[in-house]
PDB file of C-alpha atoms in Angstrom:
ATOM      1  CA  UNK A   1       0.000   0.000   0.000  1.00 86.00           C
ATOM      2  CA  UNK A   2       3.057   2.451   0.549  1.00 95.00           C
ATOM      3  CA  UNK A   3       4.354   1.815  -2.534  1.00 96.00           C
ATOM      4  CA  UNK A   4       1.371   2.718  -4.186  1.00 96.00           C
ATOM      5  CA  UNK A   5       0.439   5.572  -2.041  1.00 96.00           C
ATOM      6  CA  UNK A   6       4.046   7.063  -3.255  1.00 98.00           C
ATOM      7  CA  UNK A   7       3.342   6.087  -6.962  1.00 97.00           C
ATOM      8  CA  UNK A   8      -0.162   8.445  -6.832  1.00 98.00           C
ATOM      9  CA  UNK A   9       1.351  10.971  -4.549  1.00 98.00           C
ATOM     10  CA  UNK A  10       3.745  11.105  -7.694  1.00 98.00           C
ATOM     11  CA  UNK A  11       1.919  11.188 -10.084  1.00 98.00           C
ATOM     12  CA  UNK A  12      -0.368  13.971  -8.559  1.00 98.00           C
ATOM     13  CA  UNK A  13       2.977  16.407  -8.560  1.00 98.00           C
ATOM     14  CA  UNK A  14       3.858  15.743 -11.752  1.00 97.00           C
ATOM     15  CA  UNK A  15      -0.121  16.445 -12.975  1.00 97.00           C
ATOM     16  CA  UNK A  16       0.023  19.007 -10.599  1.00 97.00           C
ATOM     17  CA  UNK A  17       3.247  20.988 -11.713  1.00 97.00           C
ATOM     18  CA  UNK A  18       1.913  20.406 -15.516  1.00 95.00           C
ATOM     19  CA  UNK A  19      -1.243  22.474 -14.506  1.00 94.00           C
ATOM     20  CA  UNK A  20       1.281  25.171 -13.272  1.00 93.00           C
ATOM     21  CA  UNK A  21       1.868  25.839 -17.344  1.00 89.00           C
ATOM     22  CA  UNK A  22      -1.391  23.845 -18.567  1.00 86.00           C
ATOM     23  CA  UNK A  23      -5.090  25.440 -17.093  1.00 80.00           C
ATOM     24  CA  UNK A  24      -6.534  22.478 -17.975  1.00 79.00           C
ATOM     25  CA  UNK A  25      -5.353  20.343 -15.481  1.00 84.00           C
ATOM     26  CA  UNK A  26      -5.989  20.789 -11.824  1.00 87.00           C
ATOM     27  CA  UNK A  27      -2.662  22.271 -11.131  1.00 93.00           C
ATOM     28  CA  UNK A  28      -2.289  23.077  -7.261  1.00 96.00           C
ATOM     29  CA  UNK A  29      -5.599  20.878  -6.527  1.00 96.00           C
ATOM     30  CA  UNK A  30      -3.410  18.113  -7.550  1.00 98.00           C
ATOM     31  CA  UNK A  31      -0.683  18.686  -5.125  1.00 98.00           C
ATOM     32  CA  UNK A  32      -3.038  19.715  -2.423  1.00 98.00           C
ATOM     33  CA  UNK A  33      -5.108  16.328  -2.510  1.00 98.00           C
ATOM     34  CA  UNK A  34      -1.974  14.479  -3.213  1.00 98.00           C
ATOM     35  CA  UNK A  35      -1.189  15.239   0.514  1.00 98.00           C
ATOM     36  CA  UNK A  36      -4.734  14.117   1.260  1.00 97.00           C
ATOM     37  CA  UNK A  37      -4.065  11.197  -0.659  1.00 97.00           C
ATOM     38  CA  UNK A  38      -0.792  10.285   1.239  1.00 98.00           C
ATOM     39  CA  UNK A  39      -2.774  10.603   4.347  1.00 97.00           C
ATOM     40  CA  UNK A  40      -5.394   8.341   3.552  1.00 97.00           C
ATOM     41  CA  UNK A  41      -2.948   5.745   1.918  1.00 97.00           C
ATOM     42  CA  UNK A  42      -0.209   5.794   4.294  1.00 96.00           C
ATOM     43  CA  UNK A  43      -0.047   8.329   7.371  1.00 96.00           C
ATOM     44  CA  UNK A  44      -2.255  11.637   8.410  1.00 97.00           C
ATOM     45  CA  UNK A  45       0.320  11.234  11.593  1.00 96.00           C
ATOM     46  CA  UNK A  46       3.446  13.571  10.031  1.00 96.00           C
ATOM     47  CA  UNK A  47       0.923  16.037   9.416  1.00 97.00           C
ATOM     48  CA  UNK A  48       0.459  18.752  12.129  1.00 95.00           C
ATOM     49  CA  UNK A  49      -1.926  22.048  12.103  1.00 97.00           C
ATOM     50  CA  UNK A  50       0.485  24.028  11.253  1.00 97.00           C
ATOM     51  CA  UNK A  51       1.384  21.958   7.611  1.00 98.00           C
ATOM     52  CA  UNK A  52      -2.390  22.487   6.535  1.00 98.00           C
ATOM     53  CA  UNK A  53      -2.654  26.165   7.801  1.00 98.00           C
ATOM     54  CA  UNK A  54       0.859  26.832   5.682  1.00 98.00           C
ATOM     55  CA  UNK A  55      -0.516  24.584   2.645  1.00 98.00           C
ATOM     56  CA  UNK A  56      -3.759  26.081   2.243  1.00 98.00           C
ATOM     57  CA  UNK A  57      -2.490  29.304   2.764  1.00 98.00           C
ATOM     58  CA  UNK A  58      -0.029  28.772  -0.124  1.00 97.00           C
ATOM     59  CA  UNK A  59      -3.243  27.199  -2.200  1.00 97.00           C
ATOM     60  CA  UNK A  60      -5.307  30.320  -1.822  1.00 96.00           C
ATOM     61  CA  UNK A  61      -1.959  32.625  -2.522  1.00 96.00           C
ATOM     62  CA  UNK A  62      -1.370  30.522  -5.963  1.00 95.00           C
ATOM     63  CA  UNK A  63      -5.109  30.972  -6.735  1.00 92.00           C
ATOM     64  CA  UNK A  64      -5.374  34.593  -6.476  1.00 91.00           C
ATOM     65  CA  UNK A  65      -1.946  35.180  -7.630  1.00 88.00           C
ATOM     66  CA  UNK A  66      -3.115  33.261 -10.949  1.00 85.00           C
ATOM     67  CA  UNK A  67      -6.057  35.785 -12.149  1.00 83.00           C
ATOM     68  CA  UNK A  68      -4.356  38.602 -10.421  1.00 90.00           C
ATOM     69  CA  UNK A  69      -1.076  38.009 -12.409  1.00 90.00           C
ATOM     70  CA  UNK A  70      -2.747  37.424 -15.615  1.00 86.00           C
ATOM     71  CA  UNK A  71      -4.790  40.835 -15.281  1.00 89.00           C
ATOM     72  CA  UNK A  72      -2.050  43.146 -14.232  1.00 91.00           C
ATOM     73  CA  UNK A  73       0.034  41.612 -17.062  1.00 92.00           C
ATOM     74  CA  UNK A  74      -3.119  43.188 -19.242  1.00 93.00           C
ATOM     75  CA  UNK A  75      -3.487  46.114 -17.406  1.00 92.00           C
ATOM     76  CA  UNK A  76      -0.108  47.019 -17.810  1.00 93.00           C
ATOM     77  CA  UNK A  77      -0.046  47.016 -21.466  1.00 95.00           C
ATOM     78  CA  UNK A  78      -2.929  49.281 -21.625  1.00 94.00           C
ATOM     79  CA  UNK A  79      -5.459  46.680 -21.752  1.00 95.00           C
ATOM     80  CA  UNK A  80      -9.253  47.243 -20.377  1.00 95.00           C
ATOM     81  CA  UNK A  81     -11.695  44.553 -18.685  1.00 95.00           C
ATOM     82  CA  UNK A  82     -12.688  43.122 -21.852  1.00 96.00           C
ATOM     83  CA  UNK A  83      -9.087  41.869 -22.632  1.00 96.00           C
ATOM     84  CA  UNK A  84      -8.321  40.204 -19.327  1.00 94.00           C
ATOM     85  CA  UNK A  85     -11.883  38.283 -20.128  1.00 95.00           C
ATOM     86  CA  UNK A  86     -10.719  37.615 -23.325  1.00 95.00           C
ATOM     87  CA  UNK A  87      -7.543  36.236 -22.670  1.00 94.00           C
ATOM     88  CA  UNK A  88      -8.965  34.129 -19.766  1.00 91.00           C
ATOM     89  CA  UNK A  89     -11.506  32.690 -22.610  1.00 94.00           C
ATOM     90  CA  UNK A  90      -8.699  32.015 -24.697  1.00 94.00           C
ATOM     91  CA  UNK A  91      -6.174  30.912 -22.120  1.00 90.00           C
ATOM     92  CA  UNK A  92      -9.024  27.979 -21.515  1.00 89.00           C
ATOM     93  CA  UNK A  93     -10.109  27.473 -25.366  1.00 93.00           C
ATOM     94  CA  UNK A  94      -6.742  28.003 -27.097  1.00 92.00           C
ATOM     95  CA  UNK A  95      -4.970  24.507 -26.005  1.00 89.00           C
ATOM     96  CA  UNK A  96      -8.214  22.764 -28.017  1.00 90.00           C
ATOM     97  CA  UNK A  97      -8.143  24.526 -30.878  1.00 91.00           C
ATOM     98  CA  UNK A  98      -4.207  25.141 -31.328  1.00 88.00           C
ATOM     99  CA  UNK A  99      -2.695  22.018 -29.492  1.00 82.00           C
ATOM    100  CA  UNK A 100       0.825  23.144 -30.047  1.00 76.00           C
ATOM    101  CA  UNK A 101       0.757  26.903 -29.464  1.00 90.00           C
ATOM    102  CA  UNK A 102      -2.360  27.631 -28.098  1.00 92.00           C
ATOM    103  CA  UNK A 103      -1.474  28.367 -24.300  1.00 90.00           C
ATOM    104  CA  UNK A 104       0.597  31.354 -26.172  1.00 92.00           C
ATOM    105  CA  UNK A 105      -2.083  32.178 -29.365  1.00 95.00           C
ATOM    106  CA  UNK A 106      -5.511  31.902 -27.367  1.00 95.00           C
ATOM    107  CA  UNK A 107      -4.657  34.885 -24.259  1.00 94.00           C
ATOM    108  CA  UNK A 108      -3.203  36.740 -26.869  1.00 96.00           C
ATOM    109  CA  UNK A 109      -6.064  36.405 -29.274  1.00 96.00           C
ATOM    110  CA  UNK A 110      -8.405  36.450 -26.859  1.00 96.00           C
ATOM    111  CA  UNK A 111      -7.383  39.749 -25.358  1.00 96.00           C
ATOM    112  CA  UNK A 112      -6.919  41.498 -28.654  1.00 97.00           C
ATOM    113  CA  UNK A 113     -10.309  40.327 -29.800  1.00 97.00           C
ATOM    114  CA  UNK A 114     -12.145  41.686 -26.549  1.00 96.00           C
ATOM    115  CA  UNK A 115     -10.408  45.113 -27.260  1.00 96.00           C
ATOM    116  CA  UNK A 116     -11.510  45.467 -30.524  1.00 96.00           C
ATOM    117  CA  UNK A 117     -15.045  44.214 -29.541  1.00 97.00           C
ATOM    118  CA  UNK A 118     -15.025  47.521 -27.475  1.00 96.00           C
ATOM    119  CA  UNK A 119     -13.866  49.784 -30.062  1.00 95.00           C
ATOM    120  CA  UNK A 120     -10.112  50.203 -28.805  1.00 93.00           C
ATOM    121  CA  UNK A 121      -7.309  50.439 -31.922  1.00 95.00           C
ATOM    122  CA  UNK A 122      -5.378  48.124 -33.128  1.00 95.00           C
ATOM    123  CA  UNK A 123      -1.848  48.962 -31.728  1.00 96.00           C
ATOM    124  CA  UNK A 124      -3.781  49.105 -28.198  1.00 95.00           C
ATOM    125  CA  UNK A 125      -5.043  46.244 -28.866  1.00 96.00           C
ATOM    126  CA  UNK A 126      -2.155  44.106 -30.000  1.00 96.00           C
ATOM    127  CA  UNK A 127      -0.508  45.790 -27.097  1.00 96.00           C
ATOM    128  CA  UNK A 128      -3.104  44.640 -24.594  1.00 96.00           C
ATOM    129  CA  UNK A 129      -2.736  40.723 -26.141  1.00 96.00           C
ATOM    130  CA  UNK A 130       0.862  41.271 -25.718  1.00 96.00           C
ATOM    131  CA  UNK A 131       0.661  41.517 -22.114  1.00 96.00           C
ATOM    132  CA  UNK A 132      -1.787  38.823 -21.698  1.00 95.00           C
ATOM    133  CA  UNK A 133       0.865  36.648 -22.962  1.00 95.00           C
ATOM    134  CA  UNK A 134       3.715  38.218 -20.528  1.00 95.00           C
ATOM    135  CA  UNK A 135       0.814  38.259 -17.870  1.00 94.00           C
ATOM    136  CA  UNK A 136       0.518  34.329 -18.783  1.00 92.00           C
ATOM    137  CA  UNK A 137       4.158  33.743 -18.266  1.00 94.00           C
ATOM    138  CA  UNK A 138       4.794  35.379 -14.972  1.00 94.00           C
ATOM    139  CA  UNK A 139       1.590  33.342 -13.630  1.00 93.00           C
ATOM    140  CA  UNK A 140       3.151  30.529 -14.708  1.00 94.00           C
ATOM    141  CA  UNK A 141       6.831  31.444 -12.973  1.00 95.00           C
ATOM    142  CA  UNK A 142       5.046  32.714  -9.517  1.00 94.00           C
ATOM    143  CA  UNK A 143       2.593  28.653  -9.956  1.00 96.00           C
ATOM    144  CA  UNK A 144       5.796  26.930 -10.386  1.00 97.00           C
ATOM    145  CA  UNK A 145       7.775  28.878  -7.756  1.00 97.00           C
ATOM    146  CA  UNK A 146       4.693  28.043  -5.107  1.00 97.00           C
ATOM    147  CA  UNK A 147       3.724  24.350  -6.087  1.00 98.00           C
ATOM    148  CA  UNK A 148       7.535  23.204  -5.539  1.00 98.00           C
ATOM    149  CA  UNK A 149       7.502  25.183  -2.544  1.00 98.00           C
ATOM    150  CA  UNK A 150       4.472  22.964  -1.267  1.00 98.00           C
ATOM    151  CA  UNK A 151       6.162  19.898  -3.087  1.00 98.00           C
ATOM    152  CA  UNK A 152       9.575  20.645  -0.735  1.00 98.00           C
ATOM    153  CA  UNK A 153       7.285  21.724   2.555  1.00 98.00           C
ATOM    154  CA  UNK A 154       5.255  18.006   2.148  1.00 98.00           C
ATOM    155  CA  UNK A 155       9.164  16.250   1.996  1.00 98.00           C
ATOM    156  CA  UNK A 156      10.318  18.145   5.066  1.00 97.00           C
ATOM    157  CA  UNK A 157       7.265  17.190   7.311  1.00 97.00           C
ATOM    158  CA  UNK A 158       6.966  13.357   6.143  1.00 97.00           C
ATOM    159  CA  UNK A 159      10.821  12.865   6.169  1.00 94.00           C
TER     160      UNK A 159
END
């Protein structure tokens, strides 16, 4: 039973630190009930108050830090609430529609076509998409950051 806890505990990080760069997986879910997971299959016992009050804590952090990220990255380049919609629409729909480049192609899209749905120029627009897709990136930095943060804080309290 260990050996299998470990092998879903695992996999669970690895799904988990995907969804850091992929929104369609679960991304910090995955390491959070991985820990859940470990508890059920192995031990709850390593696990003190003070690991879940840290881990959720870094949980709600990574979630707000994702949309806030993502909008300041839009909202830097000039963009309005329309393009931080739109590049949240195509953040989500731009993976199934351009499987190679679409993590890249659907915020910036998406951002640039919710501009110009409210009337704003091209250049601001292209400028607004642009920072959708720097706004993606430095989401994606702060997720990964975070998540192996949780990933090292779980190793120190079960070892």
């Amino acid at each position: 039973m260990i050996a299998l806890g470990w092998s879903l505990v695992i996999i669970l990080f690895v799904v988990g630190m995907i969804g850091a760069v992929y929104p369609i997986l679960p991304g910090v879910l995955a390491i959070y009930g991985a820990f859940f997971l470990y508890g059920w299959l192995i031990s709850f016992e390593p696990f003190g108050v003070w690991f879940w009050i840290i881990q959720t804590l870094v949980v709600i952090v990574i979630m707000v830090a994702d949309y806030a990220v993502g909008a300041l990255g839009v909202k830097k380049f000039g963009g309005s609430k329309a393009a931080i919609i739109g590049s949240t629409i195509g953040l989500i729909i731009g993976p199934f529609v351009i499987p190679a480049f679409g993590l890249i192609i659907g915020p910036f899209l998406g951002a640039v076509i919710g501009e110009i749905m409210i009337g704003t120029t091209w250049k601001k627009a292209v400028s607004a998409g642009f920072g959708s897709v720097v706004g993606f990136f430095a989401s994606s930095a702060v997720k990964i950051v975070l998540q192996l943060a949780m990933i090292i804080i779980f190793l120190i309290w079960v070892f």
